[in-house]
Short mmCIF file of the C-alpha atoms (twelve columns), coordinates in Angstrom:
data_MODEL
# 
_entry.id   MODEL 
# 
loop_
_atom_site.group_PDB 
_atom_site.id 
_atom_site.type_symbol 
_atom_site.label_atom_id 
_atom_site.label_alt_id 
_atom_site.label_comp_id 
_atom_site.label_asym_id 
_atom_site.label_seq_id 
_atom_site.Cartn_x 
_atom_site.Cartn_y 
_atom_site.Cartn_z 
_atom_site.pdbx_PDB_model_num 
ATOM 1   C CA . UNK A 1   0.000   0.000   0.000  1 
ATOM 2   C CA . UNK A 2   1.616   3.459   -1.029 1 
ATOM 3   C CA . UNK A 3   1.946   6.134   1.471  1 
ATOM 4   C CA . UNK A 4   -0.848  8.245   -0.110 1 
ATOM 5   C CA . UNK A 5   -3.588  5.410   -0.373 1 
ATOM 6   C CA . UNK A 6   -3.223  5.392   3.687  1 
ATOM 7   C CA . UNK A 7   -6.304  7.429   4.983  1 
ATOM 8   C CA . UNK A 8   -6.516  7.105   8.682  1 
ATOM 9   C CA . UNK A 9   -8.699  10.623  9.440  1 
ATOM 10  C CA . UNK A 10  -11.800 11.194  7.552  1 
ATOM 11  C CA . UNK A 11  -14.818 13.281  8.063  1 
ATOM 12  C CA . UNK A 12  -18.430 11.997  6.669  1 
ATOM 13  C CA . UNK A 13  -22.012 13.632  6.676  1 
ATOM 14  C CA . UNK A 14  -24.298 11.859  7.277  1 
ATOM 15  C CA . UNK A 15  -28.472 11.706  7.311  1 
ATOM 16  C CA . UNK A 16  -30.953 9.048   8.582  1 
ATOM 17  C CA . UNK A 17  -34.292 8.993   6.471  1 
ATOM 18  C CA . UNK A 18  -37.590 9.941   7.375  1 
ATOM 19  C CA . UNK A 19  -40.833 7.924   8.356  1 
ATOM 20  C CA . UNK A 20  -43.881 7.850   6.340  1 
ATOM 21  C CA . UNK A 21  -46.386 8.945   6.497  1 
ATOM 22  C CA . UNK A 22  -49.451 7.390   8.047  1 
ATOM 23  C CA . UNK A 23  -52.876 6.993   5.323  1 
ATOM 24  C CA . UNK A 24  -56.131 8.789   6.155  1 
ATOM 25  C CA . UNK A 25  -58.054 6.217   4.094  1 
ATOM 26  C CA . UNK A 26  -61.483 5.095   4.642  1 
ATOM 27  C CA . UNK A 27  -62.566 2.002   3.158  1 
ATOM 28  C CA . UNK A 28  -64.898 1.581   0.177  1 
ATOM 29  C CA . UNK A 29  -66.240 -1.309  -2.082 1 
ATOM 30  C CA . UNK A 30  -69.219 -2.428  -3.600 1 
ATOM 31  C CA . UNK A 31  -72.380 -2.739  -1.022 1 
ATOM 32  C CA . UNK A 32  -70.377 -1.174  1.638  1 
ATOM 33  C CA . UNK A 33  -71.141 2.292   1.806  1 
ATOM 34  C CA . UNK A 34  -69.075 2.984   4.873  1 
ATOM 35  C CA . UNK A 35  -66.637 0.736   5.414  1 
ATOM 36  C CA . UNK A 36  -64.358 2.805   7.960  1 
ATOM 37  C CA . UNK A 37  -60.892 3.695   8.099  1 
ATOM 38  C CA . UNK A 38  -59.025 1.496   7.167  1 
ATOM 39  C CA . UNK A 39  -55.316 3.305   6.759  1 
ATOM 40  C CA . UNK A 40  -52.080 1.782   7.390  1 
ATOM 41  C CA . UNK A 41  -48.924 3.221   8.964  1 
ATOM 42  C CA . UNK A 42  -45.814 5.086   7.048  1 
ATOM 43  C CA . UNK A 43  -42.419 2.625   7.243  1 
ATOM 44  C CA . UNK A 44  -39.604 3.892   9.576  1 
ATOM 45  C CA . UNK A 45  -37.054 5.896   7.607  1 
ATOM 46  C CA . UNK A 46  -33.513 4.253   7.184  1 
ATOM 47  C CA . UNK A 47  -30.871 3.687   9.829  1 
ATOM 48  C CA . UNK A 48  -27.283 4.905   9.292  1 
ATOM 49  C CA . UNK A 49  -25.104 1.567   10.570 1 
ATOM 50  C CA . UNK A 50  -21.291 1.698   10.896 1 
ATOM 51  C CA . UNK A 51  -20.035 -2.365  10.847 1 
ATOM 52  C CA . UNK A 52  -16.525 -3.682  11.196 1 
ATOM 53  C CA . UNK A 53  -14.543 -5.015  8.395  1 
ATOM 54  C CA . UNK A 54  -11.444 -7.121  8.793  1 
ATOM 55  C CA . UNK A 55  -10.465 -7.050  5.210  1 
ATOM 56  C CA . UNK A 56  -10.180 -3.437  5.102  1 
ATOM 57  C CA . UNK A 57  -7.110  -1.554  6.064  1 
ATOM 58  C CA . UNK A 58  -7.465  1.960   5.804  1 
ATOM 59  C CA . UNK A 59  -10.401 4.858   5.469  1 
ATOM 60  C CA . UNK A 60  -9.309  5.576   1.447  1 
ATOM 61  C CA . UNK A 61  -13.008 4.883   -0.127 1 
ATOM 62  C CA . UNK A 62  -14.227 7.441   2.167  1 
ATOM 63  C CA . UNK A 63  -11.551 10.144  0.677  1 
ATOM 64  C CA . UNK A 64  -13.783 11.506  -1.868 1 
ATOM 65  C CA . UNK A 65  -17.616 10.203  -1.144 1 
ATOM 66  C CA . UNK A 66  -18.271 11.948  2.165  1 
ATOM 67  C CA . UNK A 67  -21.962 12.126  1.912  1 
ATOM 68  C CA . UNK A 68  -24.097 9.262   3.096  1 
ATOM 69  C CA . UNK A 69  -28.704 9.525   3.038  1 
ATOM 70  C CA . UNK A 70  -30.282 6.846   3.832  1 
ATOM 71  C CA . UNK A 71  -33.943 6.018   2.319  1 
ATOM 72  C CA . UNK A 72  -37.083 7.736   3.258  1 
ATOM 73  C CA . UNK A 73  -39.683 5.185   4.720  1 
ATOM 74  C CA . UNK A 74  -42.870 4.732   2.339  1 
ATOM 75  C CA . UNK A 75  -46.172 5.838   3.087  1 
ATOM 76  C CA . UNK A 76  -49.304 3.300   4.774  1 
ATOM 77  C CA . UNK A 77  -51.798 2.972   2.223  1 
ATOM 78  C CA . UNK A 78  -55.589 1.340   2.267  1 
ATOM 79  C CA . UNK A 79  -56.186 -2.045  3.959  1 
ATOM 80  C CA . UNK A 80  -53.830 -1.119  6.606  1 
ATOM 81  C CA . UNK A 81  -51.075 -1.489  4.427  1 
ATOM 82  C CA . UNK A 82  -47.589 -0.258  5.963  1 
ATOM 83  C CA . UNK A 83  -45.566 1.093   3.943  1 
ATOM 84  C CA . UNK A 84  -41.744 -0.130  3.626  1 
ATOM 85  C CA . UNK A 85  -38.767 0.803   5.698  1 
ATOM 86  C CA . UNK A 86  -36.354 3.344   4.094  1 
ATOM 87  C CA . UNK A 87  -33.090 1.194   3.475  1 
ATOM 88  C CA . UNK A 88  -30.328 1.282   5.625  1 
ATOM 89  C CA . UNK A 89  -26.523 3.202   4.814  1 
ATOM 90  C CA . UNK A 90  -23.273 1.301   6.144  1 
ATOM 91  C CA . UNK A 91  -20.469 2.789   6.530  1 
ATOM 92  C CA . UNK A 92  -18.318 -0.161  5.983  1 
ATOM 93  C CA . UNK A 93  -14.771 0.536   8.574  1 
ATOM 94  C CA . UNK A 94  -11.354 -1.118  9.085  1 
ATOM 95  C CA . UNK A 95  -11.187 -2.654  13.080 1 
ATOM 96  C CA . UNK A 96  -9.796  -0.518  15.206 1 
ATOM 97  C CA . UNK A 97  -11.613 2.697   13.680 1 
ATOM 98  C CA . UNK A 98  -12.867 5.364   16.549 1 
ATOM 99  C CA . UNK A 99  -16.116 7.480   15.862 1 
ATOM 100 C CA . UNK A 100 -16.449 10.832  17.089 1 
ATOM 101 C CA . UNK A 101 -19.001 13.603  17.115 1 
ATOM 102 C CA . UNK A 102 -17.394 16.232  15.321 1 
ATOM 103 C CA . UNK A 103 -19.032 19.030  16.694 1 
ATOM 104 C CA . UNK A 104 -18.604 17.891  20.164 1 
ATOM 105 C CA . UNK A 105 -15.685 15.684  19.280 1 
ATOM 106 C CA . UNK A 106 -16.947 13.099  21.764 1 
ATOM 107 C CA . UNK A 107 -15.971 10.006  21.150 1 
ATOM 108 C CA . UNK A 108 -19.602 7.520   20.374 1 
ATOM 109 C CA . UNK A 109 -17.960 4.118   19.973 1 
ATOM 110 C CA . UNK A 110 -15.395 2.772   19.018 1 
ATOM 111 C CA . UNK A 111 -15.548 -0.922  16.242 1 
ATOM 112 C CA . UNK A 112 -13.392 -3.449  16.959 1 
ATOM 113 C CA . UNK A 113 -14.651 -6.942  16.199 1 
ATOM 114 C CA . UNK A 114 -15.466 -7.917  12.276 1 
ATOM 115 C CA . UNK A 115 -19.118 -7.533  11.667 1 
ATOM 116 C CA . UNK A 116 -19.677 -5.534  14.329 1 
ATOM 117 C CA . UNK A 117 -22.524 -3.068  13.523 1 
ATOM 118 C CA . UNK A 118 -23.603 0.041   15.795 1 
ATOM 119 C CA . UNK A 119 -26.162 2.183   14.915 1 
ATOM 120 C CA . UNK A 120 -25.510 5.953   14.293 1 
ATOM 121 C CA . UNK A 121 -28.837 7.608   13.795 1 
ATOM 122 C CA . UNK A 122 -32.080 6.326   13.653 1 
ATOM 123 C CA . UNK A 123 -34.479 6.359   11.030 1 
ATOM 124 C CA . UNK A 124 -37.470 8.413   11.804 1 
ATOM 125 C CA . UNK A 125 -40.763 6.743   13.196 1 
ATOM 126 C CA . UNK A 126 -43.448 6.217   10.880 1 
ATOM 127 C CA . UNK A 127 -46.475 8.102   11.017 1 
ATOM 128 C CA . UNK A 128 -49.777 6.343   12.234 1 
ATOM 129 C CA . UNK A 129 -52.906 5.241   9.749  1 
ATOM 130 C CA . UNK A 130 -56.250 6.296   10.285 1 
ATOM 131 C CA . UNK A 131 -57.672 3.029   12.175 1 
ATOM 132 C CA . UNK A 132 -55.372 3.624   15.001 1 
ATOM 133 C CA . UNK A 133 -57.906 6.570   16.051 1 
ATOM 134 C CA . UNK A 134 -61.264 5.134   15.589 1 
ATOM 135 C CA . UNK A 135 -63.339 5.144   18.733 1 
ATOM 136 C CA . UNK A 136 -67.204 5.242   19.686 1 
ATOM 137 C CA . UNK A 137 -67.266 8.651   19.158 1 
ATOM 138 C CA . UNK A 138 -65.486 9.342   16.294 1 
ATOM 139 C CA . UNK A 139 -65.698 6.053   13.665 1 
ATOM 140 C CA . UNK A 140 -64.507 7.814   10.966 1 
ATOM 141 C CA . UNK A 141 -61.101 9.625   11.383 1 
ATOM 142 C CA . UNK A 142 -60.397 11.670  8.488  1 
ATOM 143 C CA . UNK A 143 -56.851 12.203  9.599  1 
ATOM 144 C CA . UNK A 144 -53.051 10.068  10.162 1 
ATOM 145 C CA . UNK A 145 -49.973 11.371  11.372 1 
ATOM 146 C CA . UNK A 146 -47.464 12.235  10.027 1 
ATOM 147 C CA . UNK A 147 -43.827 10.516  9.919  1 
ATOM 148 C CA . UNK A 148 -41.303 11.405  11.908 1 
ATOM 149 C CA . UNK A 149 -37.827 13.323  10.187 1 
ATOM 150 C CA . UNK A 150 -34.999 12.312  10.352 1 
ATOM 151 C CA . UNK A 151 -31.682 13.445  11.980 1 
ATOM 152 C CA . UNK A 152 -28.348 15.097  10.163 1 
ATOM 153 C CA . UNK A 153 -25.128 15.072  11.501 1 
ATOM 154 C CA . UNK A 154 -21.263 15.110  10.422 1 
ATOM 155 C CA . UNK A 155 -18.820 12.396  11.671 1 
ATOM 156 C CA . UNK A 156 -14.961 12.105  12.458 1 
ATOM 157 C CA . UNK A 157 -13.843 8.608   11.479 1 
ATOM 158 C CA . UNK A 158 -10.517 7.937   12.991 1 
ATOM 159 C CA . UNK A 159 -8.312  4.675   12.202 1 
ATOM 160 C CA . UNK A 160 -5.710  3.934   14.837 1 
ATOM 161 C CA . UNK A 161 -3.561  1.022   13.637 1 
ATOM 162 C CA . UNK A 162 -3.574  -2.442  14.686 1 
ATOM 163 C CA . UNK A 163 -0.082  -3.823  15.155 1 
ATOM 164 C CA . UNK A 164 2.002   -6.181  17.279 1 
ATOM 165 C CA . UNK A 165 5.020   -3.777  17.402 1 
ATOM 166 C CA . UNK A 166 4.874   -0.370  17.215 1 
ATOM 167 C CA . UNK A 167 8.260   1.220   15.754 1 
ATOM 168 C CA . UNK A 168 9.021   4.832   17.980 1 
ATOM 169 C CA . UNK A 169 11.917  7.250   17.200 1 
ATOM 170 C CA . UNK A 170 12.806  10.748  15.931 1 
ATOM 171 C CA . UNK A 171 13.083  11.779  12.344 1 
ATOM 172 C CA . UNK A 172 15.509  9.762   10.716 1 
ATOM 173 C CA . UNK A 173 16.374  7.463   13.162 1 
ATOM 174 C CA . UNK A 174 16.154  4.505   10.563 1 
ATOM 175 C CA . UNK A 175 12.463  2.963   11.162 1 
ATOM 176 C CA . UNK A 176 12.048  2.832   7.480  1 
ATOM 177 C CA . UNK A 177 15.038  0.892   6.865  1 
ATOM 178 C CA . UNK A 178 14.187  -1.540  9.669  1 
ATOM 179 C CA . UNK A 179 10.956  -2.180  8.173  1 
ATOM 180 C CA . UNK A 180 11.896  -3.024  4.634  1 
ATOM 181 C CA . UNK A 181 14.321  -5.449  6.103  1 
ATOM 182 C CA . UNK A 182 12.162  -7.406  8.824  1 
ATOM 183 C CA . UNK A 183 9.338   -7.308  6.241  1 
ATOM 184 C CA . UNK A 184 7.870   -7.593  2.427  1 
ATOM 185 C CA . UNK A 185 6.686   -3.898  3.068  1 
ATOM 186 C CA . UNK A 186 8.166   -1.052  0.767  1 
ATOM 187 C CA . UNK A 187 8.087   2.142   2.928  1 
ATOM 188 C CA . UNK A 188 9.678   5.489   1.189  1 
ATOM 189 C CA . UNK A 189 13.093  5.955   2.454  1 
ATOM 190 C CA . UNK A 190 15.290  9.006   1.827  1 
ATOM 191 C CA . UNK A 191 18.091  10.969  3.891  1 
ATOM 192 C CA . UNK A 192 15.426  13.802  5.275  1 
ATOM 193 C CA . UNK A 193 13.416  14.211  8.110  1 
ATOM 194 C CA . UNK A 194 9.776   13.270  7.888  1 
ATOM 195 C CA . UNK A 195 10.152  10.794  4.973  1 
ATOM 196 C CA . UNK A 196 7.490   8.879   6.534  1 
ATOM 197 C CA . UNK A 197 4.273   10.741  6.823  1 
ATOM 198 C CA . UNK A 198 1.846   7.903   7.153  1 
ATOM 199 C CA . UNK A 199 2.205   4.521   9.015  1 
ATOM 200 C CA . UNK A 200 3.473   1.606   7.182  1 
ATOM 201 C CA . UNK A 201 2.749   -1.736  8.309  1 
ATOM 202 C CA . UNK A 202 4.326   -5.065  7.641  1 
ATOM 203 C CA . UNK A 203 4.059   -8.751  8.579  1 
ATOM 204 C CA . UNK A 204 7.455   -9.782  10.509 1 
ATOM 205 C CA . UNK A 205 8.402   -13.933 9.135  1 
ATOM 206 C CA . UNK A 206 9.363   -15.860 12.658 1 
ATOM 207 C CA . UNK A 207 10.497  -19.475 12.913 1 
ATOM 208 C CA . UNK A 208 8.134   -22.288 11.938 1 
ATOM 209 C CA . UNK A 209 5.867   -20.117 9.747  1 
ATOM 210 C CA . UNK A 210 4.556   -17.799 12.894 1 
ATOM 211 C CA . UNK A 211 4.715   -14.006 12.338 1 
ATOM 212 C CA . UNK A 212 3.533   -10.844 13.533 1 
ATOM 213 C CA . UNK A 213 2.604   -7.266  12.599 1 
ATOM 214 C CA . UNK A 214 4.839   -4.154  12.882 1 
ATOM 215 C CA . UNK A 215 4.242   -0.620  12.239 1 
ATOM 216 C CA . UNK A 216 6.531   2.026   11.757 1 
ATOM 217 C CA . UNK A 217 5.301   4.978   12.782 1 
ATOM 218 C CA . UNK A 218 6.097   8.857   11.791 1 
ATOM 219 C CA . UNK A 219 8.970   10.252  13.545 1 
ATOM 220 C CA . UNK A 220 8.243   12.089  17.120 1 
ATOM 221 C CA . UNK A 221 9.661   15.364  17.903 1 
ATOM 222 C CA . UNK A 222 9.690   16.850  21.317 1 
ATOM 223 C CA . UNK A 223 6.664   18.847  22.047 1 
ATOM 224 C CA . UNK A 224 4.581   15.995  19.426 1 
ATOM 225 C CA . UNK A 225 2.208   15.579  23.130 1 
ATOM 226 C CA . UNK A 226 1.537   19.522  22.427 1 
ATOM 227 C CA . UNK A 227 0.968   18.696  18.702 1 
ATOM 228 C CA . UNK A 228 4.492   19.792  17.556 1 
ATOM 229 C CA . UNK A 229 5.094   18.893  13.876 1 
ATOM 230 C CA . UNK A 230 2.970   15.742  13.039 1 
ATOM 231 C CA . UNK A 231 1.867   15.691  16.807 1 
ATOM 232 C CA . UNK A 232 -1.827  13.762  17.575 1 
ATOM 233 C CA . UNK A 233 -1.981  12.852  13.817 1 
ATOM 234 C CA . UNK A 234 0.216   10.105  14.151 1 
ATOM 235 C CA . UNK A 235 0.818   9.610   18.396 1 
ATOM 236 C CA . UNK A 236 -3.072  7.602   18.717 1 
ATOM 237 C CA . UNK A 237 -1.570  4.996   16.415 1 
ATOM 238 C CA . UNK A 238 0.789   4.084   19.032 1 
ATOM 239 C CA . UNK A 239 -2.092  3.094   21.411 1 
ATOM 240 C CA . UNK A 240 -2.802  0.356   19.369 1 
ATOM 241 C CA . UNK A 241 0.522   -1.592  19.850 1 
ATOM 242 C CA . UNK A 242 0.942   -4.643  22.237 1 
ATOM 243 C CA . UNK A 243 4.793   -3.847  22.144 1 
ATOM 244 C CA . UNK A 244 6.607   -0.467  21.634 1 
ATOM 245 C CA . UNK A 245 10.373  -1.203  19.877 1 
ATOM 246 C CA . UNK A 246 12.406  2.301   20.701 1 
ATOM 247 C CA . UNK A 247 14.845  2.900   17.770 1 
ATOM 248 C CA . UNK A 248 17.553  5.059   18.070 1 
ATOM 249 C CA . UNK A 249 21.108  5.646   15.388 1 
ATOM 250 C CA . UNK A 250 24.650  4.986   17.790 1 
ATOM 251 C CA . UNK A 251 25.160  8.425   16.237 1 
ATOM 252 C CA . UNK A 252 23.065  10.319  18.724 1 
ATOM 253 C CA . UNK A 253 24.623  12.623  20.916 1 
ATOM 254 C CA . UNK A 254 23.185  11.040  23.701 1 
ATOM 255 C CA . UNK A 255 21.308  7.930   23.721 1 
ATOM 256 C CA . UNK A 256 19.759  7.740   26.959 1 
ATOM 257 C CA . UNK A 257 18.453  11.263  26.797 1 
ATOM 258 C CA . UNK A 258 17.067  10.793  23.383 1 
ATOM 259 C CA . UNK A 259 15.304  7.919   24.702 1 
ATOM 260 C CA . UNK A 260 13.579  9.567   28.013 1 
ATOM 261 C CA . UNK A 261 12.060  12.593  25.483 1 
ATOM 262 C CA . UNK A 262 10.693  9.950   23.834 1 
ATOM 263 C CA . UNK A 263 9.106   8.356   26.626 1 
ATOM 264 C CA . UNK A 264 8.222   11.167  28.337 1 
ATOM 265 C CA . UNK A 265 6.233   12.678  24.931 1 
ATOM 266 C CA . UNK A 266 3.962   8.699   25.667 1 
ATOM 267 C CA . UNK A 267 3.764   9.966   28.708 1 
ATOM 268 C CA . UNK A 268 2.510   13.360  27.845 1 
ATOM 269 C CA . UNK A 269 0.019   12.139  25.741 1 
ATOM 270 C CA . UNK A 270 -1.517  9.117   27.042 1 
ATOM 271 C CA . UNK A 271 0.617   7.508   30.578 1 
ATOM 272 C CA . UNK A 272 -1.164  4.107   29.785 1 
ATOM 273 C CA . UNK A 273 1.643   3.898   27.075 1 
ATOM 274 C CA . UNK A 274 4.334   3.540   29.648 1 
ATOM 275 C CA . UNK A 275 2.297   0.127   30.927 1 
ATOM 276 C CA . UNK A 276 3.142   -0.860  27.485 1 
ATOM 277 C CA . UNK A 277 6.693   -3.277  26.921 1 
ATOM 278 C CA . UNK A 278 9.538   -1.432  25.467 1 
ATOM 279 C CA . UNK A 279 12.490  -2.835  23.791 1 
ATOM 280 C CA . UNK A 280 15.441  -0.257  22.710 1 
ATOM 281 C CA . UNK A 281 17.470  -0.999  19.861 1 
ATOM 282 C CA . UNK A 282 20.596  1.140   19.262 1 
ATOM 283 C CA . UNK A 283 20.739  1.208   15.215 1 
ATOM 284 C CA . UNK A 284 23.181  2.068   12.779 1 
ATOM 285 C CA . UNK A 285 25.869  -0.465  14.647 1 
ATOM 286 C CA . UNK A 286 28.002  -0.976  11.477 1 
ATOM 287 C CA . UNK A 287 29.702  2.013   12.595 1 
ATOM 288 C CA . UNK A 288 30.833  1.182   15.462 1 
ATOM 289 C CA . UNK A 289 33.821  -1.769  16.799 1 
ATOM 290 C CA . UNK A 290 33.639  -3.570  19.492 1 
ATOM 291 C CA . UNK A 291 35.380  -1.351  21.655 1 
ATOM 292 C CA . UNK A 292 33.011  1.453   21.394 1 
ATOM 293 C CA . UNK A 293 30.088  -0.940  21.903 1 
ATOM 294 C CA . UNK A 294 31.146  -2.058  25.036 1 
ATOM 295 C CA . UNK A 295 31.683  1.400   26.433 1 
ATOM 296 C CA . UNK A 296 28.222  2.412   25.347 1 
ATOM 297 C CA . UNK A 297 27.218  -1.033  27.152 1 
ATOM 298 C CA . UNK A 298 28.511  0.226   30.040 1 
ATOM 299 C CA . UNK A 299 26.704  3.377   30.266 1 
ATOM 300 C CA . UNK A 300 23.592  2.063   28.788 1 
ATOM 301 C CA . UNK A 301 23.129  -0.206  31.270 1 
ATOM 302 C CA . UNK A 302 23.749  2.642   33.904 1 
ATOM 303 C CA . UNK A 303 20.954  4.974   32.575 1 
ATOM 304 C CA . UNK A 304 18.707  2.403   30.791 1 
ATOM 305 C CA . UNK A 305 18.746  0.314   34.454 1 
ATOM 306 C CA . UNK A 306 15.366  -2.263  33.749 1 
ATOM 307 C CA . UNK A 307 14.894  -1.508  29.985 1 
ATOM 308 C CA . UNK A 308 16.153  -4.082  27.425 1 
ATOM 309 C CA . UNK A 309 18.452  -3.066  24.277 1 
ATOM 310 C CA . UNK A 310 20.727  -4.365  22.264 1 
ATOM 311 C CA . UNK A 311 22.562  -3.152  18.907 1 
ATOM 312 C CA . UNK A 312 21.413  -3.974  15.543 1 
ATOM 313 C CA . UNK A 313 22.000  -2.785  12.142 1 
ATOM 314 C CA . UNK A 314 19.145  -2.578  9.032  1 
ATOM 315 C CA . UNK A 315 22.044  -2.433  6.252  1 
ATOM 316 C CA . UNK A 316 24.609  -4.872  7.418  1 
ATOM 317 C CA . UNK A 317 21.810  -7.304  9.101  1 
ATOM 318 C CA . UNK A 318 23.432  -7.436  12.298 1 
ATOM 319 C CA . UNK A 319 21.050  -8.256  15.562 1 
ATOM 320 C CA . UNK A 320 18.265  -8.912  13.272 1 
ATOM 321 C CA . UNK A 321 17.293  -12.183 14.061 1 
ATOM 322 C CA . UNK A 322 17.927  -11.548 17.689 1 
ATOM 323 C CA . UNK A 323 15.620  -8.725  17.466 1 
ATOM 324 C CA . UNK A 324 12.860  -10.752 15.915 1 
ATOM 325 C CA . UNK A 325 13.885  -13.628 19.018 1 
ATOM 326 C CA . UNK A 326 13.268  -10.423 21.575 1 
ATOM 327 C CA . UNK A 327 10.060  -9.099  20.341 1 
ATOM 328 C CA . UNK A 328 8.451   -12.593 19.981 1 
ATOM 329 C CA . UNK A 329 9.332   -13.343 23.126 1 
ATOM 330 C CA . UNK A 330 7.915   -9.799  24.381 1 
ATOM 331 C CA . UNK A 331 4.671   -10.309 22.277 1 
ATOM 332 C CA . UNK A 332 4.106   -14.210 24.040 1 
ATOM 333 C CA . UNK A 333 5.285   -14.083 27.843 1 
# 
């Protein structure tokens, strides 16, 4: 999936449909001069549903048709005929897909089972026939109600990613990279900041054909929490992940630091993130010897204290099968 056919924020309008209306009929045949009323009642107008989909991955088909009606219910007729329900709209969604209010931006529900179906707004009521208001004093009723409108309002659809590993770094820390080589996926990857402006997500290939999913996710800057450069766009993905894999280049002026902003921008945001398990992984090891590593080893283990790391590099392959041992092993205790 290219980076531009990844839609993860979408707003939708969206209208219910109204009820019909209810007949005023009175019944008439041959021999029967007054036969009464006899009018049925108007159909309920049409629901708007939201239901889960598994096989969908992203909010795309809702980039350019943002207007959803559901049908009108039909009017009762004679012989207390009711008229037909207005037909229902779904808004088919990927799992894991959060529905606000946009006006309020309150959060309705949230769809996270396949098939799962909640209803938006409901139809209008149909409108009573006739016979419903016969009585000893008034036998003929010259007069139904009416249906019931229905209701209009706009919707914020808002994907946050399913995945087994979420990827977490600054700008060009080598996420990218990482994920071409653990997976099949083909993320963009240049030598800039903010190559990756959408989540990519690919299936990880562990021993005796087992695997799991692992999204890399746009770079955090400090002050992201305040919605600094990409900010809340891309930070509610991270909710989402059973594991959180801290990356962060052996060039960085100070690894430890880099990696407590990082946290501490989670933190910001959401503290439930910190309940999450973290695994660092000190990238871009091909430039270092052996020397240097265990001198960083030494402090690492000084400032890191209870958090797990080790050294790995995309390009040369190094630590990449003991990083796929560490985060299965993360993912199933």
């Amino acid at each position: 999936m290219t980076e531009g056919n990844f839609v993860d924020y979408v707003k939708v309008n969206v209208a219910s449909g109204n009820g019909g209306k209810g007949s005023s009929h009175l019944h008439r045949e041959k021999y029967v001069a007054k036969g009464g009323p006899d009018g049925g009642d108007g159909g309920r107008g049409g629901h708007v549903i939201v239901r889960g989909n598994k096989n969908l991955w992203t909010l795309i088909h809702y980039k350019f048709q943002k207007h959803f009606k559901a049908g009108h219910g039909e009017h009762g007729s004679k012989n207390r005929s009711t008229g037909a329900d207005g037909g229902d709209v779904y808004l088919e969604v990927p799992l894991g897909t959060v529905i606000r209010d946009t006006a309020s931006n309150q959060v309705l529900f949230e769809i996270t089972e396949d098939q799962e179906e909640k209803i938006v707004l409901e139809g209008g009521k149909g409108g009573r026939g006739n016979w419903h208001f016969k009585s000893p004093t008034n036998q003929t009723p010259r007069y139904a109600q009416p249906g019931i409108s229905g209701e209009e309002t706009q919707l914020t659809l808002e994907l946050k990613v399913l995945a087994d590993v979420g990827l977490v770094g600054f700008p060009n820390a080598g996420k990218s990279t990482l994920l071409s080589v653990m997976t099949s996926a083909k993320p963009k990857i240049a030598d800039y900041e903010f190559t990756t402006l959408k989540p990519n997500l690919g299936i990880v290939q562990y021993r005796d054909f087992r695997s799991f999913v692992m999204a890399d996710i746009p770079g955090i800057i400090e002050g992201a929490a305040e919605g600094k450069g990409l900010g809340h766009y891309f930070l509610r993905h991270i909710e989402r992940n059973a594991t959180l894999l801290f990356l962060i280049p052996a060039d960085s002026n100070d690894i430890s630091q880099e990696y407590h902003i990082l946290l501490n921008e989670l933190k910001k945001y959401n503290p439930e993130l910190l309940d999450k398990r973290r695994l660092v992984a000190i990238s871009k090891c091909d430039m270092l010897d052996e020397e240097l590593i265990k001198e960083m080893q030494m402090e690492l283990d000084k400032d890191l204290q209870d958090v797990p790391y080790l050294f790995i590099s995309s390009v040369a392959q190094n630590g990449i099968q003991e990083l796929k041992d560490r985060l299965w092993k993360l993912l199933n205790d």
